[in-house]
mmCIF file of C-alpha atoms in Angstrom:
data_model
loop_
_atom_site.group_PDB
_atom_site.id
_atom_site.type_symbol
_atom_site.label_atom_id
_atom_site.label_comp_id
_atom_site.label_asym_id
_atom_site.label_seq_id
_atom_site.Cartn_x
_atom_site.Cartn_y
_atom_site.Cartn_z
ATOM 1 C CA MET A 6 -19.679 -12.774 5.018
ATOM 2 C CA SER A 7 -19.602 -11.019 1.645
ATOM 3 C CA SER A 8 -17.601 -12.250 -1.351
ATOM 4 C CA PRO A 9 -14.305 -10.498 -2.201
ATOM 5 C CA VAL A 10 -14.545 -7.074 -3.845
ATOM 6 C CA PHE A 11 -12.070 -5.154 -6.030
ATOM 7 C CA ILE A 12 -12.314 -1.353 -6.063
ATOM 8 C CA GLY A 13 -11.116 0.631 -9.080
ATOM 9 C CA SER A 14 -11.829 3.800 -11.044
ATOM 10 C CA ARG A 15 -11.411 5.311 -14.486
ATOM 11 C CA ILE A 16 -9.563 8.275 -12.964
ATOM 12 C CA TYR A 17 -6.375 6.213 -12.666
ATOM 13 C CA ARG A 18 -6.338 5.455 -16.390
ATOM 14 C CA GLY A 19 -3.907 7.838 -18.039
ATOM 15 C CA SER A 20 -3.383 9.914 -14.897
ATOM 16 C CA VAL A 21 0.310 10.471 -14.094
ATOM 17 C CA TYR A 22 2.240 12.815 -11.824
ATOM 18 C CA GLY A 23 4.440 13.925 -14.729
ATOM 19 C CA PRO A 24 6.396 12.382 -17.603
ATOM 20 C CA ARG A 25 9.493 11.519 -15.557
ATOM 21 C CA HIS A 26 8.018 11.235 -12.067
ATOM 22 C CA PRO A 27 8.224 7.747 -10.488
ATOM 23 C CA LEU A 28 4.423 7.678 -10.716
ATOM 24 C CA SER A 29 4.464 8.248 -14.458
ATOM 25 C CA ILE A 30 3.455 4.600 -14.812
ATOM 26 C CA GLN A 31 0.052 2.932 -15.075
ATOM 27 C CA ARG A 32 -0.619 0.793 -12.000
ATOM 28 C CA VAL A 33 -4.294 0.336 -11.094
ATOM 29 C CA PRO A 34 -5.368 0.197 -14.771
ATOM 30 C CA ALA A 35 -2.794 -2.528 -15.451
ATOM 31 C CA VAL A 36 -3.952 -4.551 -12.447
ATOM 32 C CA THR A 37 -7.592 -4.159 -13.489
ATOM 33 C CA ASP A 38 -6.890 -5.188 -17.077
ATOM 34 C CA LEU A 39 -4.666 -8.101 -16.094
ATOM 35 C CA ALA A 40 -7.206 -9.457 -13.603
ATOM 36 C CA ARG A 41 -9.962 -9.166 -16.184
ATOM 37 C CA THR A 42 -8.040 -10.968 -18.911
ATOM 38 C CA LEU A 43 -7.389 -13.802 -16.444
ATOM 39 C CA GLY A 44 -11.120 -14.063 -15.788
ATOM 40 C CA TRP A 45 -10.612 -13.135 -12.135
ATOM 41 C CA LEU A 46 -12.639 -9.916 -12.106
ATOM 42 C CA PRO A 47 -16.250 -10.427 -13.129
ATOM 43 C CA GLN A 48 -18.422 -7.342 -12.847
ATOM 44 C CA VAL A 49 -20.126 -8.706 -9.730
ATOM 45 C CA ARG A 50 -16.831 -8.381 -7.844
ATOM 46 C CA TYR A 51 -15.954 -4.899 -9.117
ATOM 47 C CA ARG A 52 -16.983 -1.616 -7.503
ATOM 48 C CA THR A 53 -16.292 1.863 -8.847
ATOM 49 C CA SER A 54 -14.638 4.031 -6.238
ATOM 50 C CA PRO A 55 -16.557 7.164 -5.267
ATOM 51 C CA ARG A 56 -14.674 10.402 -4.653
ATOM 52 C CA ALA A 57 -14.486 11.312 -0.978
ATOM 53 C CA LYS A 58 -16.141 14.608 -0.129
ATOM 54 C CA PRO A 59 -13.989 17.406 1.349
ATOM 55 C CA VAL A 60 -15.670 17.073 4.745
ATOM 56 C CA ALA A 61 -14.626 13.412 4.893
ATOM 57 C CA LEU A 62 -11.014 14.386 4.217
ATOM 58 C CA THR A 63 -10.990 16.654 7.264
ATOM 59 C CA GLY A 64 -11.231 13.536 9.401
ATOM 60 C CA PHE A 65 -7.422 13.772 9.320
ATOM 61 C CA HIS A 66 -6.411 16.690 7.081
ATOM 62 C CA SER A 67 -6.862 20.361 7.894
ATOM 63 C CA ARG A 68 -9.566 22.308 6.069
ATOM 64 C CA ALA A 69 -6.913 24.765 4.879
ATOM 65 C CA TYR A 70 -4.914 21.973 3.285
ATOM 66 C CA VAL A 71 -7.924 20.384 1.570
ATOM 67 C CA GLU A 72 -8.897 23.781 0.145
ATOM 68 C CA ALA A 73 -5.323 24.428 -1.000
ATOM 69 C CA LEU A 74 -5.248 21.054 -2.773
ATOM 70 C CA LYS A 75 -8.551 21.715 -4.529
ATOM 71 C CA THR A 76 -7.441 25.219 -5.530
ATOM 72 C CA ALA A 77 -4.120 23.952 -6.870
ATOM 73 C CA GLU A 78 -5.870 21.439 -9.113
ATOM 74 C CA ALA A 79 -8.265 24.071 -10.445
ATOM 75 C CA ALA A 80 -5.521 26.640 -11.098
ATOM 76 C CA GLN A 81 -2.818 24.131 -12.080
ATOM 77 C CA GLU A 82 -0.294 26.181 -10.167
ATOM 78 C CA VAL A 83 0.656 27.096 -6.606
ATOM 79 C CA ASN A 84 2.357 30.098 -5.059
ATOM 80 C CA GLU A 85 5.428 29.936 -2.850
ATOM 81 C CA GLU A 86 3.426 30.174 0.374
ATOM 82 C CA VAL A 87 1.355 27.109 -0.527
ATOM 83 C CA ARG A 88 4.455 25.236 -1.676
ATOM 84 C CA VAL A 89 6.242 25.842 1.610
ATOM 85 C CA ARG A 90 3.282 25.294 3.951
ATOM 86 C CA HIS A 91 1.488 22.443 2.214
ATOM 87 C CA GLY A 92 4.224 20.710 0.204
ATOM 88 C CA LEU A 93 2.359 21.135 -3.080
ATOM 89 C CA GLY A 94 4.077 21.895 -6.369
ATOM 90 C CA THR A 95 7.309 20.131 -5.380
ATOM 91 C CA LEU A 96 9.311 17.511 -7.261
ATOM 92 C CA SER A 97 7.763 14.760 -5.145
ATOM 93 C CA ASN A 98 4.233 16.166 -5.047
ATOM 94 C CA PRO A 99 3.846 18.108 -8.279
ATOM 95 C CA VAL A 100 0.934 19.971 -9.762
ATOM 96 C CA PHE A 101 -0.880 17.686 -12.237
ATOM 97 C CA PRO A 102 -4.417 17.600 -13.668
ATOM 98 C CA GLU A 103 -5.970 15.162 -11.166
ATOM 99 C CA MET A 104 -3.935 16.112 -8.097
ATOM 100 C CA TYR A 105 -7.051 16.491 -5.910
ATOM 101 C CA ARG A 106 -9.579 14.191 -7.595
ATOM 102 C CA ARG A 107 -7.260 11.192 -7.866
ATOM 103 C CA PRO A 108 -6.221 10.993 -4.179
ATOM 104 C CA ALA A 109 -9.768 11.886 -3.100
ATOM 105 C CA THR A 110 -10.939 8.908 -5.174
ATOM 106 C CA ALA A 111 -8.370 6.666 -3.479
ATOM 107 C CA VAL A 112 -9.759 7.784 -0.122
ATOM 108 C CA GLY A 113 -13.292 7.239 -1.388
ATOM 109 C CA GLY A 114 -12.279 3.693 -2.263
ATOM 110 C CA GLY A 115 -10.979 3.155 1.244
ATOM 111 C CA LEU A 116 -14.152 4.520 2.837
ATOM 112 C CA LEU A 117 -16.228 2.296 0.556
ATOM 113 C CA ALA A 118 -14.047 -0.667 1.539
ATOM 114 C CA ALA A 119 -14.773 0.040 5.205
ATOM 115 C CA GLU A 120 -18.501 -0.004 4.500
ATOM 116 C CA LEU A 121 -18.254 -3.193 2.461
ATOM 117 C CA VAL A 122 -16.526 -5.114 5.272
ATOM 118 C CA ARG A 123 -18.877 -3.823 7.965
ATOM 119 C CA ASP A 124 -20.378 -7.289 8.439
ATOM 120 C CA GLY A 125 -17.226 -9.174 7.455
ATOM 121 C CA GLY A 126 -15.316 -9.834 4.255
ATOM 122 C CA ILE A 127 -12.255 -8.738 2.321
ATOM 123 C CA VAL A 128 -11.723 -5.896 -0.169
ATOM 124 C CA HIS A 129 -8.797 -4.958 -2.423
ATOM 125 C CA ASN A 130 -8.348 -1.226 -3.052
ATOM 126 C CA PRO A 131 -5.113 -1.071 -5.095
ATOM 127 C CA GLY A 132 -5.447 2.688 -5.595
ATOM 128 C CA GLY A 133 -5.104 3.257 -1.843
ATOM 129 C CA GLY A 134 -2.202 2.992 0.562
ATOM 130 C CA GLN A 135 -0.892 6.582 0.575
ATOM 131 C CA HIS A 136 0.715 6.316 4.013
ATOM 132 C CA HIS A 137 2.940 9.427 4.022
ATOM 133 C CA GLY A 138 0.226 12.102 3.801
ATOM 134 C CA LEU A 139 0.364 14.557 6.730
ATOM 135 C CA PRO A 140 -2.476 16.547 8.328
ATOM 136 C CA ASP A 141 -1.489 19.820 6.688
ATOM 137 C CA ALA A 142 0.789 18.761 3.838
ATOM 138 C CA ALA A 143 1.541 16.332 1.051
ATOM 139 C CA ALA A 144 4.600 14.127 1.456
ATOM 140 C CA GLY A 145 6.286 11.297 -0.387
ATOM 141 C CA PHE A 146 3.922 11.240 -3.422
ATOM 142 C CA CYS A 147 0.958 11.114 -0.997
ATOM 143 C CA PHE A 148 -1.481 14.031 -1.200
ATOM 144 C CA LEU A 149 -4.032 12.465 1.169
ATOM 145 C CA ASN A 150 -3.596 9.687 3.726
ATOM 146 C CA GLU A 151 -6.046 6.989 2.680
ATOM 147 C CA PRO A 152 -5.075 4.375 5.313
ATOM 148 C CA VAL A 153 -5.616 6.814 8.186
ATOM 149 C CA LEU A 154 -9.003 7.956 6.926
ATOM 150 C CA THR A 155 -10.114 4.391 6.202
ATOM 151 C CA MET A 156 -9.116 3.096 9.622
ATOM 152 C CA ARG A 157 -10.782 6.039 11.338
ATOM 153 C CA ARG A 158 -13.956 5.145 9.460
ATOM 154 C CA LEU A 159 -13.683 1.558 10.697
ATOM 155 C CA LEU A 160 -13.339 2.795 14.279
ATOM 156 C CA ASP A 161 -16.224 5.250 13.842
ATOM 157 C CA MET A 162 -18.364 2.316 12.694
ATOM 158 C CA GLY A 163 -17.948 0.764 16.125
ATOM 159 C CA LEU A 164 -14.972 -1.546 15.645
ATOM 160 C CA GLN A 165 -12.793 -1.649 18.742
ATOM 161 C CA ARG A 166 -9.397 -2.705 17.371
ATOM 162 C CA VAL A 167 -7.742 -2.436 13.949
ATOM 163 C CA ALA A 168 -4.376 -3.980 13.108
ATOM 164 C CA TYR A 169 -2.386 -2.113 10.467
ATOM 165 C CA VAL A 170 0.353 -4.091 8.703
ATOM 166 C CA ASP A 171 2.611 -2.238 6.263
ATOM 167 C CA ILE A 172 5.101 -4.099 4.025
ATOM 168 C CA ASP A 173 5.958 -1.123 1.808
ATOM 169 C CA ALA A 174 9.680 -0.422 1.458
ATOM 170 C CA HIS A 175 9.156 2.991 3.076
ATOM 171 C CA HIS A 176 8.093 3.610 6.660
ATOM 172 C CA CYS A 177 4.484 4.686 7.180
ATOM 173 C CA ASP A 178 5.260 7.935 9.000
ATOM 174 C CA GLY A 179 1.856 9.534 8.390
ATOM 175 C CA VAL A 180 -0.006 6.548 9.801
ATOM 176 C CA GLU A 181 2.244 6.357 12.845
ATOM 177 C CA LEU A 182 1.683 10.056 13.491
ATOM 178 C CA ALA A 183 -2.084 9.699 13.237
ATOM 179 C CA PHE A 184 -2.341 6.869 15.773
ATOM 180 C CA ASP A 185 0.424 7.866 18.155
ATOM 181 C CA GLY A 186 -0.535 6.478 21.562
ATOM 182 C CA SER A 187 -3.658 4.712 20.332
ATOM 183 C CA GLU A 188 -4.860 1.621 22.158
ATOM 184 C CA ARG A 189 -7.265 0.795 19.309
ATOM 185 C CA VAL A 190 -4.781 0.611 16.408
ATOM 186 C CA ARG A 191 -1.707 -1.604 16.430
ATOM 187 C CA MET A 192 0.744 -0.678 13.666
ATOM 188 C CA ILE A 193 3.343 -3.143 12.364
ATOM 189 C CA SER A 194 5.728 -1.824 9.713
ATOM 190 C CA VAL A 195 8.501 -3.690 7.899
ATOM 191 C CA HIS A 196 10.556 -1.262 5.824
ATOM 192 C CA GLU A 197 14.052 -0.666 4.496
ATOM 193 C CA ALA A 198 16.491 0.793 7.009
ATOM 194 C CA ARG A 199 18.056 4.181 6.219
ATOM 195 C CA ARG A 200 15.513 4.821 3.498
ATOM 196 C CA TRP A 201 13.330 7.957 3.167
ATOM 197 C CA PRO A 202 11.501 9.223 5.278
ATOM 198 C CA PHE A 203 14.207 8.061 7.725
ATOM 199 C CA THR A 204 11.691 7.295 10.471
ATOM 200 C CA GLY A 205 10.504 4.025 11.962
ATOM 201 C CA ALA A 206 13.545 3.017 13.978
ATOM 202 C CA LEU A 207 13.342 -0.224 15.928
ATOM 203 C CA GLU A 208 13.247 1.743 19.170
ATOM 204 C CA ASP A 209 10.345 3.977 18.092
ATOM 205 C CA ARG A 210 7.220 3.121 20.040
ATOM 206 C CA ALA A 211 4.675 5.839 19.185
ATOM 207 C CA GLY A 212 3.104 5.499 22.602
ATOM 208 C CA GLY A 213 3.120 1.728 22.366
ATOM 209 C CA ALA A 214 0.985 1.576 19.233
ATOM 210 C CA SER A 215 3.732 0.705 16.764
ATOM 211 C CA PHE A 216 6.140 -2.122 16.060
ATOM 212 C CA ASN A 217 8.771 -0.978 13.581
ATOM 213 C CA LEU A 218 11.208 -3.358 11.912
ATOM 214 C CA PRO A 219 13.748 -1.671 9.630
ATOM 215 C CA VAL A 220 15.446 -4.321 7.477
ATOM 216 C CA ALA A 221 18.689 -4.339 5.531
ATOM 217 C CA ARG A 222 19.170 -4.118 1.787
ATOM 218 C CA GLY A 223 18.599 -7.397 0.011
ATOM 219 C CA PHE A 224 15.867 -8.535 2.447
ATOM 220 C CA ASN A 225 14.757 -11.838 0.911
ATOM 221 C CA ASP A 226 11.738 -14.168 0.894
ATOM 222 C CA THR A 227 13.238 -16.478 3.524
ATOM 223 C CA GLU A 228 13.714 -13.520 5.839
ATOM 224 C CA PHE A 229 10.202 -12.262 5.112
ATOM 225 C CA ASP A 230 8.740 -15.671 5.985
ATOM 226 C CA PHE A 231 10.665 -15.566 9.265
ATOM 227 C CA VAL A 232 9.429 -12.042 10.058
ATOM 228 C CA LEU A 233 5.867 -12.939 9.094
ATOM 229 C CA ARG A 234 5.820 -16.044 11.281
ATOM 230 C CA ASP A 235 7.761 -14.775 14.285
ATOM 231 C CA MET A 236 6.833 -11.089 14.439
ATOM 232 C CA ILE A 237 3.913 -9.951 12.275
ATOM 233 C CA LEU A 238 1.466 -12.763 12.948
ATOM 234 C CA PRO A 239 1.967 -12.851 16.749
ATOM 235 C CA ALA A 240 1.670 -9.046 16.936
ATOM 236 C CA VAL A 241 -1.630 -9.184 15.047
ATOM 237 C CA GLU A 242 -3.068 -12.302 16.684
ATOM 238 C CA THR A 243 -2.457 -11.180 20.267
ATOM 239 C CA PHE A 244 -4.179 -7.863 19.512
ATOM 240 C CA ARG A 245 -7.385 -9.721 18.535
ATOM 241 C CA PRO A 246 -8.347 -7.180 15.865
ATOM 242 C CA ASP A 247 -11.833 -6.666 14.500
ATOM 243 C CA ALA A 248 -10.227 -5.735 11.169
ATOM 244 C CA ILE A 249 -6.843 -5.857 9.469
ATOM 245 C CA PHE A 250 -5.591 -3.237 7.038
ATOM 246 C CA LEU A 251 -2.675 -4.532 4.932
ATOM 247 C CA GLN A 252 -0.732 -1.872 3.045
ATOM 248 C CA CYS A 253 0.765 -3.981 0.266
ATOM 249 C CA GLY A 254 3.343 -1.658 -1.300
ATOM 250 C CA ALA A 255 5.143 -3.292 -4.212
ATOM 251 C CA ASP A 256 8.358 -1.291 -3.875
ATOM 252 C CA ALA A 257 9.828 -3.999 -1.621
ATOM 253 C CA LEU A 258 10.223 -6.176 -4.729
ATOM 254 C CA ALA A 259 13.735 -6.720 -6.051
ATOM 255 C CA GLU A 260 13.191 -4.858 -9.350
ATOM 256 C CA ASP A 261 11.863 -1.623 -7.843
ATOM 257 C CA PRO A 262 13.987 1.467 -8.582
ATOM 258 C CA LEU A 263 13.259 3.342 -5.336
ATOM 259 C CA ALA A 264 14.348 0.703 -2.824
ATOM 260 C CA ARG A 265 16.978 -1.999 -2.445
ATOM 261 C CA LEU A 266 15.034 -4.883 -0.952
ATOM 262 C CA GLY A 267 14.950 -8.303 -2.586
ATOM 263 C CA LEU A 268 11.486 -9.790 -2.198
ATOM 264 C CA SER A 269 9.465 -11.690 -4.754
ATOM 265 C CA ASN A 270 5.746 -11.057 -5.071
ATOM 266 C CA ARG A 271 5.205 -14.421 -3.384
ATOM 267 C CA SER A 272 5.909 -12.697 -0.073
ATOM 268 C CA HIS A 273 3.002 -10.305 -0.631
ATOM 269 C CA VAL A 274 0.694 -13.193 -1.472
ATOM 270 C CA ALA A 275 1.920 -15.055 1.610
ATOM 271 C CA ALA A 276 1.146 -12.046 3.810
ATOM 272 C CA VAL A 277 -2.461 -11.938 2.589
ATOM 273 C CA ARG A 278 -2.885 -15.691 3.033
ATOM 274 C CA ALA A 279 -1.456 -15.726 6.567
ATOM 275 C CA LEU A 280 -3.246 -12.637 7.860
ATOM 276 C CA ARG A 281 -6.698 -13.371 6.447
ATOM 277 C CA PRO A 282 -7.780 -15.857 9.156
ATOM 278 C CA LEU A 283 -6.859 -13.489 12.007
ATOM 279 C CA ALA A 284 -9.810 -11.101 11.680
ATOM 280 C CA PRO A 285 -13.331 -11.194 10.245
ATOM 281 C CA ARG A 286 -12.632 -8.104 8.153
ATOM 282 C CA MET A 287 -9.668 -7.246 5.933
ATOM 283 C CA ILE A 288 -8.782 -4.406 3.588
ATOM 284 C CA VAL A 289 -5.769 -4.747 1.284
ATOM 285 C CA SER A 290 -4.493 -1.573 -0.347
ATOM 286 C CA GLY A 291 -1.771 -0.731 -2.796
ATOM 287 C CA GLY A 292 1.041 1.625 -1.856
ATOM 288 C CA GLY A 293 4.495 2.207 -3.301
ATOM 289 C CA GLY A 294 5.720 0.487 -6.426
ATOM 290 C CA TYR A 295 7.496 2.137 -9.340
ATOM 291 C CA ASN A 296 8.250 -0.614 -11.854
ATOM 292 C CA PRO A 297 5.128 -1.009 -14.012
ATOM 293 C CA TRP A 298 5.543 -4.745 -14.617
ATOM 294 C CA THR A 299 6.288 -5.769 -11.050
ATOM 295 C CA VAL A 300 3.459 -3.652 -9.627
ATOM 296 C CA ALA A 301 0.888 -5.025 -12.077
ATOM 297 C CA ARG A 302 1.933 -8.623 -11.448
ATOM 298 C CA CYS A 303 2.171 -8.240 -7.675
ATOM 299 C CA TRP A 304 -1.215 -6.649 -7.041
ATOM 300 C CA THR A 305 -2.907 -8.961 -9.529
ATOM 301 C CA ALA A 306 -1.387 -11.951 -7.722
ATOM 302 C CA VAL A 307 -2.605 -10.464 -4.440
ATOM 303 C CA TRP A 308 -6.103 -10.118 -5.891
ATOM 304 C CA GLY A 309 -5.919 -13.721 -7.085
ATOM 305 C CA GLU A 310 -5.164 -14.842 -3.534
ATOM 306 C CA ILE A 311 -8.035 -12.726 -2.188
ATOM 307 C CA ALA A 312 -10.455 -14.041 -4.817
ATOM 308 C CA GLY A 313 -9.411 -17.673 -4.418
ATOM 309 C CA GLU A 314 -7.908 -17.977 -7.900
ATOM 310 C CA GLU A 315 -4.879 -20.053 -8.858
ATOM 311 C CA ALA A 316 -2.110 -18.351 -10.807
ATOM 312 C CA PRO A 317 -1.243 -20.113 -14.087
ATOM 313 C CA ASP A 318 2.318 -21.257 -14.733
ATOM 314 C CA ARG A 319 2.303 -19.133 -17.873
ATOM 315 C CA LEU A 320 0.038 -16.213 -18.608
ATOM 316 C CA PRO A 321 -2.439 -16.573 -21.483
ATOM 317 C CA PRO A 322 -1.738 -14.396 -24.555
ATOM 318 C CA GLU A 323 -4.317 -11.742 -23.614
ATOM 319 C CA ALA A 324 -2.755 -11.232 -20.189
ATOM 320 C CA GLU A 325 0.751 -11.217 -21.633
ATOM 321 C CA SER A 326 -0.366 -8.497 -24.040
ATOM 322 C CA VAL A 327 -1.416 -6.287 -21.115
ATOM 323 C CA LEU A 328 2.093 -6.480 -19.670
ATOM 324 C CA ARG A 329 3.857 -5.986 -23.012
ATOM 325 C CA ALA A 330 1.809 -2.834 -23.625
ATOM 326 C CA LEU A 331 3.071 -1.117 -20.472
ATOM 327 C CA VAL A 332 5.632 1.645 -20.913
ATOM 328 C CA TRP A 333 8.261 3.211 -18.666
ATOM 329 C CA HIS A 334 10.377 6.282 -19.174
ATOM 330 C CA ARG A 335 13.442 4.366 -17.971
ATOM 331 C CA LYS A 336 15.585 2.721 -20.627
ATOM 332 C CA GLY A 337 15.680 -0.991 -21.148
ATOM 333 C CA GLN A 338 13.166 -3.806 -21.100
ATOM 334 C CA PRO A 339 12.475 -6.271 -18.292
ATOM 335 C CA GLU A 340 13.393 -9.917 -18.431
ATOM 336 C CA GLU A 341 10.964 -12.114 -20.324
ATOM 337 C CA ALA A 342 9.470 -13.655 -17.173
ATOM 338 C CA LEU A 343 7.915 -10.306 -16.269
ATOM 339 C CA PHE A 344 5.837 -10.573 -19.445
ATOM 340 C CA THR A 345 4.932 -14.242 -19.326
ATOM 341 C CA THR A 346 4.384 -15.166 -15.664
ATOM 342 C CA LEU A 347 2.445 -13.800 -12.711
ATOM 343 C CA LEU A 348 4.329 -15.210 -9.735
ATOM 344 C CA ASP A 349 8.042 -14.569 -9.326
ATOM 345 C CA THR A 350 10.592 -17.270 -8.749
ATOM 346 C CA PRO A 351 11.122 -17.470 -4.967
ATOM 347 C CA ARG A 352 14.033 -15.328 -3.780
ATOM 348 C CA VAL A 353 15.404 -17.351 -0.931
ATOM 349 C CA GLY A 354 18.512 -16.756 1.147
ATOM 350 C CA ALA A 355 20.027 -16.736 4.591
ATOM 351 C CA ILE A 356 18.432 -15.032 7.588
ATOM 352 C CA SER A 357 20.861 -12.469 8.938
ATOM 353 C CA GLY A 358 21.907 -12.468 12.567
ATOM 354 C CA ASP A 359 20.977 -8.800 12.875
ATOM 355 C CA LEU A 360 17.428 -9.536 11.705
ATOM 356 C CA ARG A 361 17.082 -12.386 14.202
ATOM 357 C CA ALA A 362 18.252 -10.087 16.985
ATOM 358 C CA ASP A 363 15.847 -7.295 16.002
ATOM 359 C CA VAL A 364 12.880 -9.668 15.809
ATOM 360 C CA SER A 365 13.816 -11.014 19.239
ATOM 361 C CA ARG A 366 13.739 -7.485 20.657
ATOM 362 C CA LEU A 367 10.289 -6.888 19.191
ATOM 363 C CA GLN A 368 9.087 -10.213 20.580
ATOM 364 C CA ASP A 369 10.204 -9.071 24.044
ATOM 365 C CA ARG A 370 8.321 -5.811 23.609
ATOM 366 C CA LEU A 371 5.235 -7.648 22.485
ATOM 367 C CA LYS A 372 5.229 -9.692 25.701
ATOM 368 C CA GLN A 373 5.175 -6.444 27.661
ATOM 369 C CA VAL A 374 2.093 -5.027 25.913
ATOM 370 C CA VAL A 375 -0.066 -8.144 25.501
#
């Protein structure tokens, strides 16, 4: 089994969707720099992400859409027909200088991750996780659907079953669409109820492939531990997957501006730790996350768990400097702990009766499909 690998790229450094877009922040570069200053990312564990070729992208996306995306990047504009058909040039999915190369690099990282875990192992691809991308259109800041293309590569390599676990605050509608009715991919999504894209209801089954758990605002670490133990882990373990793909979106953290959940980054670390023994292969991607400090700390903590490193109680000065150098177009500064520590204080609380009831319903469903 290979040692853990971190996949990154220079293309993320300085690349933003626009000055006031939620993805105006630096995410992968901050994680890379923070991990390096902690001594957790020696060159032997780092791989540069290739850019996926257009033909690889058509494993899920239409040729017309891939060509439209490439053309839009080259021209730095789109016409109304392309905007309406392909969702390009919108407020969510704007025209920007790397609008094709950046997502194609994220997909390339996912495809490389699949190759790296062929014989076993674990890989972190923080630039991946774009779970809203549709076959013929961009959606929800996602120009290409990296998780779908990565999991299809795993299946094409001969793996029989892949478990997809998504703890992003937003439902993974593009992934669910791609594997509707599949007996080879089991999808488990925990996401905020009544949050865009307004899919992923508890009753949604997607042909039996999906287990959706919409959770209420304020969803806390105690509730996450309960869901992890009583729903996520049994759903994965009974599937006996050859590989696990964990979409580790950081927008479920309490400080994120685009959701209203209340997790600490300890829940993300706990998910990696609990899932890792359940399959010989694991890929951990990024995803949502729109507060620069919480994203950088979360995905670095996740990498630390993957790499077998122990988080310090207080960050060394070099690591603290990485966090203090981050900028955000929103006013105000974060609390001091977001500069000086890596792991959040646990955010514990009561487990709601509604959550217990919903998990019980999913447990009943799981018994029917095992």
